[in-house]
């Protein structure tokens, strides 16, 4: 059975393994450790039988949530985990007083963009050359 819960430091080995497998510019373990220590931030994992299958997180700033990471390990994709994680993140953010959310996503990541649209995010602009490896624009999205 899967459960979504707050990310803890003990999860970081598995989280970083997913991060390194999914992203061309992965966060370091230190970056996750710092993010977890900030009270206004919220990071969640999806766990099944002590295995982390995905995670997401946001930085809370002035009543808004900047979604920073969303990743699901390859073997667990296409099972609704990303959607469940984001719905939980948005709900917990709302409970914490966040009223708007933003994120950036590679313009080529059509699957993620479709998911964000289904969750109520709208296109807001482009950040040219936001990503380095490979160089690519980011689509800025907001949910108000």
Short mmCIF file of the C-alpha atoms (twelve columns), coordinates in Angstrom:
data_MODEL
# 
_entry.id   MODEL 
# 
loop_
_atom_site.group_PDB 
_atom_site.id 
_atom_site.type_symbol 
_atom_site.label_atom_id 
_atom_site.label_alt_id 
_atom_site.label_comp_id 
_atom_site.label_asym_id 
_atom_site.label_seq_id 
_atom_site.Cartn_x 
_atom_site.Cartn_y 
_atom_site.Cartn_z 
_atom_site.pdbx_PDB_model_num 
ATOM 1   C CA . UNK A 1   0.000  0.000  0.000   1 
ATOM 2   C CA . UNK A 2   1.234  3.462  -0.878  1 
ATOM 3   C CA . UNK A 3   1.225  6.376  1.486   1 
ATOM 4   C CA . UNK A 4   2.173  10.005 1.088   1 
ATOM 5   C CA . UNK A 5   3.971  11.613 3.986   1 
ATOM 6   C CA . UNK A 6   6.418  14.373 4.802   1 
ATOM 7   C CA . UNK A 7   9.939  13.788 3.576   1 
ATOM 8   C CA . UNK A 8   12.467 13.077 6.316   1 
ATOM 9   C CA . UNK A 9   16.247 13.099 6.300   1 
ATOM 10  C CA . UNK A 10  16.252 9.282  6.389   1 
ATOM 11  C CA . UNK A 11  14.607 9.358  2.917   1 
ATOM 12  C CA . UNK A 12  17.380 11.303 1.245   1 
ATOM 13  C CA . UNK A 13  19.433 8.378  -0.028  1 
ATOM 14  C CA . UNK A 14  16.468 7.116  -2.048  1 
ATOM 15  C CA . UNK A 15  15.300 10.630 -2.974  1 
ATOM 16  C CA . UNK A 16  18.746 11.542 -4.298  1 
ATOM 17  C CA . UNK A 17  18.926 8.305  -6.300  1 
ATOM 18  C CA . UNK A 18  15.650 9.255  -8.019  1 
ATOM 19  C CA . UNK A 19  16.782 12.869 -8.422  1 
ATOM 20  C CA . UNK A 20  20.005 11.764 -10.130 1 
ATOM 21  C CA . UNK A 21  18.165 9.332  -12.409 1 
ATOM 22  C CA . UNK A 22  15.462 11.806 -13.457 1 
ATOM 23  C CA . UNK A 23  17.149 15.203 -13.789 1 
ATOM 24  C CA . UNK A 24  20.113 16.371 -15.848 1 
ATOM 25  C CA . UNK A 25  20.794 19.058 -13.225 1 
ATOM 26  C CA . UNK A 26  20.013 17.197 -9.979  1 
ATOM 27  C CA . UNK A 27  19.953 18.725 -6.547  1 
ATOM 28  C CA . UNK A 28  22.627 17.573 -4.140  1 
ATOM 29  C CA . UNK A 29  21.855 15.857 -0.850  1 
ATOM 30  C CA . UNK A 30  22.979 19.068 0.881   1 
ATOM 31  C CA . UNK A 31  20.372 21.055 -1.081  1 
ATOM 32  C CA . UNK A 32  17.630 18.710 0.116   1 
ATOM 33  C CA . UNK A 33  18.943 18.820 3.700   1 
ATOM 34  C CA . UNK A 34  18.843 22.622 3.668   1 
ATOM 35  C CA . UNK A 35  15.362 22.693 2.145   1 
ATOM 36  C CA . UNK A 36  14.011 20.294 4.768   1 
ATOM 37  C CA . UNK A 37  15.326 22.493 7.592   1 
ATOM 38  C CA . UNK A 38  13.354 25.537 6.448   1 
ATOM 39  C CA . UNK A 39  10.052 25.677 8.323   1 
ATOM 40  C CA . UNK A 40  8.188  27.348 5.437   1 
ATOM 41  C CA . UNK A 41  9.121  24.563 2.999   1 
ATOM 42  C CA . UNK A 42  7.123  21.400 2.442   1 
ATOM 43  C CA . UNK A 43  8.488  18.183 0.922   1 
ATOM 44  C CA . UNK A 44  6.506  14.976 0.498   1 
ATOM 45  C CA . UNK A 45  7.350  11.420 -0.533  1 
ATOM 46  C CA . UNK A 46  5.246  8.572  -1.850  1 
ATOM 47  C CA . UNK A 47  6.327  5.410  -0.067  1 
ATOM 48  C CA . UNK A 48  5.402  1.785  -0.713  1 
ATOM 49  C CA . UNK A 49  6.876  -1.033 1.373   1 
ATOM 50  C CA . UNK A 50  9.693  1.253  2.641   1 
ATOM 51  C CA . UNK A 51  10.589 2.211  -0.942  1 
ATOM 52  C CA . UNK A 52  10.341 5.832  -2.060  1 
ATOM 53  C CA . UNK A 53  8.594  5.899  -5.450  1 
ATOM 54  C CA . UNK A 54  8.382  9.664  -5.877  1 
ATOM 55  C CA . UNK A 55  8.602  13.025 -4.174  1 
ATOM 56  C CA . UNK A 56  7.743  16.673 -4.577  1 
ATOM 57  C CA . UNK A 57  8.337  19.862 -2.695  1 
ATOM 58  C CA . UNK A 58  7.803  23.559 -2.442  1 
ATOM 59  C CA . UNK A 59  9.294  26.630 -0.875  1 
ATOM 60  C CA . UNK A 60  6.747  28.785 0.899   1 
ATOM 61  C CA . UNK A 61  7.355  32.504 0.361   1 
ATOM 62  C CA . UNK A 62  4.970  35.329 1.321   1 
ATOM 63  C CA . UNK A 63  1.822  33.208 1.033   1 
ATOM 64  C CA . UNK A 64  2.874  31.569 -2.237  1 
ATOM 65  C CA . UNK A 65  4.363  28.169 -2.974  1 
ATOM 66  C CA . UNK A 66  7.253  27.774 -5.413  1 
ATOM 67  C CA . UNK A 67  7.132  24.126 -6.480  1 
ATOM 68  C CA . UNK A 68  10.738 23.059 -6.812  1 
ATOM 69  C CA . UNK A 69  10.914 19.311 -7.404  1 
ATOM 70  C CA . UNK A 70  8.512  16.710 -8.728  1 
ATOM 71  C CA . UNK A 71  9.887  13.281 -9.597  1 
ATOM 72  C CA . UNK A 72  8.688  9.700  -9.861  1 
ATOM 73  C CA . UNK A 73  11.091 6.821  -10.361 1 
ATOM 74  C CA . UNK A 74  10.945 5.213  -13.781 1 
ATOM 75  C CA . UNK A 75  9.546  1.876  -12.554 1 
ATOM 76  C CA . UNK A 76  6.609  3.599  -10.802 1 
ATOM 77  C CA . UNK A 77  5.476  5.951  -13.572 1 
ATOM 78  C CA . UNK A 78  2.033  6.011  -15.192 1 
ATOM 79  C CA . UNK A 79  0.367  5.009  -11.917 1 
ATOM 80  C CA . UNK A 80  -0.909 8.425  -10.800 1 
ATOM 81  C CA . UNK A 81  1.829  8.955  -8.217  1 
ATOM 82  C CA . UNK A 82  2.833  12.392 -9.498  1 
ATOM 83  C CA . UNK A 83  -0.757 13.567 -9.414  1 
ATOM 84  C CA . UNK A 84  -1.320 12.173 -5.901  1 
ATOM 85  C CA . UNK A 85  1.846  13.834 -4.649  1 
ATOM 86  C CA . UNK A 86  0.926  17.204 -6.145  1 
ATOM 87  C CA . UNK A 87  -2.661 17.067 -4.905  1 
ATOM 88  C CA . UNK A 88  -1.354 16.362 -1.391  1 
ATOM 89  C CA . UNK A 89  1.227  19.127 -1.709  1 
ATOM 90  C CA . UNK A 90  -1.409 21.648 -2.790  1 
ATOM 91  C CA . UNK A 91  -3.759 20.578 0.012   1 
ATOM 92  C CA . UNK A 92  -1.084 20.809 2.703   1 
ATOM 93  C CA . UNK A 93  0.046  24.141 1.284   1 
ATOM 94  C CA . UNK A 94  -3.502 25.453 1.472   1 
ATOM 95  C CA . UNK A 95  -3.702 24.282 5.101   1 
ATOM 96  C CA . UNK A 96  -0.491 26.230 5.758   1 
ATOM 97  C CA . UNK A 97  -2.026 29.398 4.296   1 
ATOM 98  C CA . UNK A 98  -0.564 29.362 0.784   1 
ATOM 99  C CA . UNK A 99  -2.901 30.954 -1.740  1 
ATOM 100 C CA . UNK A 100 -0.992 30.653 -5.032  1 
ATOM 101 C CA . UNK A 101 1.550  28.289 -6.555  1 
ATOM 102 C CA . UNK A 102 4.107  28.616 -9.301  1 
ATOM 103 C CA . UNK A 103 6.585  26.342 -11.028 1 
ATOM 104 C CA . UNK A 104 8.857  26.081 -14.042 1 
ATOM 105 C CA . UNK A 105 8.891  23.094 -16.374 1 
ATOM 106 C CA . UNK A 106 10.866 22.289 -19.513 1 
ATOM 107 C CA . UNK A 107 8.835  23.338 -22.557 1 
ATOM 108 C CA . UNK A 108 9.424  19.850 -24.001 1 
ATOM 109 C CA . UNK A 109 7.961  18.047 -20.952 1 
ATOM 110 C CA . UNK A 110 4.481  17.653 -22.402 1 
ATOM 111 C CA . UNK A 111 3.408  14.971 -19.903 1 
ATOM 112 C CA . UNK A 112 4.173  17.169 -16.919 1 
ATOM 113 C CA . UNK A 113 2.564  20.199 -18.569 1 
ATOM 114 C CA . UNK A 114 -0.656 18.217 -19.161 1 
ATOM 115 C CA . UNK A 115 -0.676 17.144 -15.508 1 
ATOM 116 C CA . UNK A 116 -0.145 20.707 -14.290 1 
ATOM 117 C CA . UNK A 117 -2.975 21.936 -16.539 1 
ATOM 118 C CA . UNK A 118 -5.295 19.246 -15.106 1 
ATOM 119 C CA . UNK A 119 -4.393 20.477 -11.614 1 
ATOM 120 C CA . UNK A 120 -5.419 24.032 -12.488 1 
ATOM 121 C CA . UNK A 121 -2.100 25.604 -13.454 1 
ATOM 122 C CA . UNK A 122 -2.070 28.064 -16.330 1 
ATOM 123 C CA . UNK A 123 0.739  29.126 -18.639 1 
ATOM 124 C CA . UNK A 124 2.213  32.440 -17.605 1 
ATOM 125 C CA . UNK A 125 5.361  32.999 -19.625 1 
ATOM 126 C CA . UNK A 126 8.704  31.648 -20.773 1 
ATOM 127 C CA . UNK A 127 12.108 31.805 -19.106 1 
ATOM 128 C CA . UNK A 128 14.541 31.634 -22.038 1 
ATOM 129 C CA . UNK A 129 17.451 29.196 -21.626 1 
ATOM 130 C CA . UNK A 130 16.427 28.440 -18.017 1 
ATOM 131 C CA . UNK A 131 17.825 24.909 -18.187 1 
ATOM 132 C CA . UNK A 132 21.469 24.259 -18.982 1 
ATOM 133 C CA . UNK A 133 21.758 20.527 -19.775 1 
ATOM 134 C CA . UNK A 134 20.406 20.452 -22.347 1 
ATOM 135 C CA . UNK A 135 19.803 24.138 -22.900 1 
ATOM 136 C CA . UNK A 136 16.062 24.711 -23.015 1 
ATOM 137 C CA . UNK A 137 13.399 27.260 -22.162 1 
ATOM 138 C CA . UNK A 138 11.142 26.851 -19.136 1 
ATOM 139 C CA . UNK A 139 7.413  27.368 -19.180 1 
ATOM 140 C CA . UNK A 140 6.313  29.394 -16.139 1 
ATOM 141 C CA . UNK A 141 3.003  28.205 -14.719 1 
ATOM 142 C CA . UNK A 142 0.763  29.585 -11.964 1 
ATOM 143 C CA . UNK A 143 -2.209 28.321 -10.023 1 
ATOM 144 C CA . UNK A 144 -4.077 31.091 -8.214  1 
# 
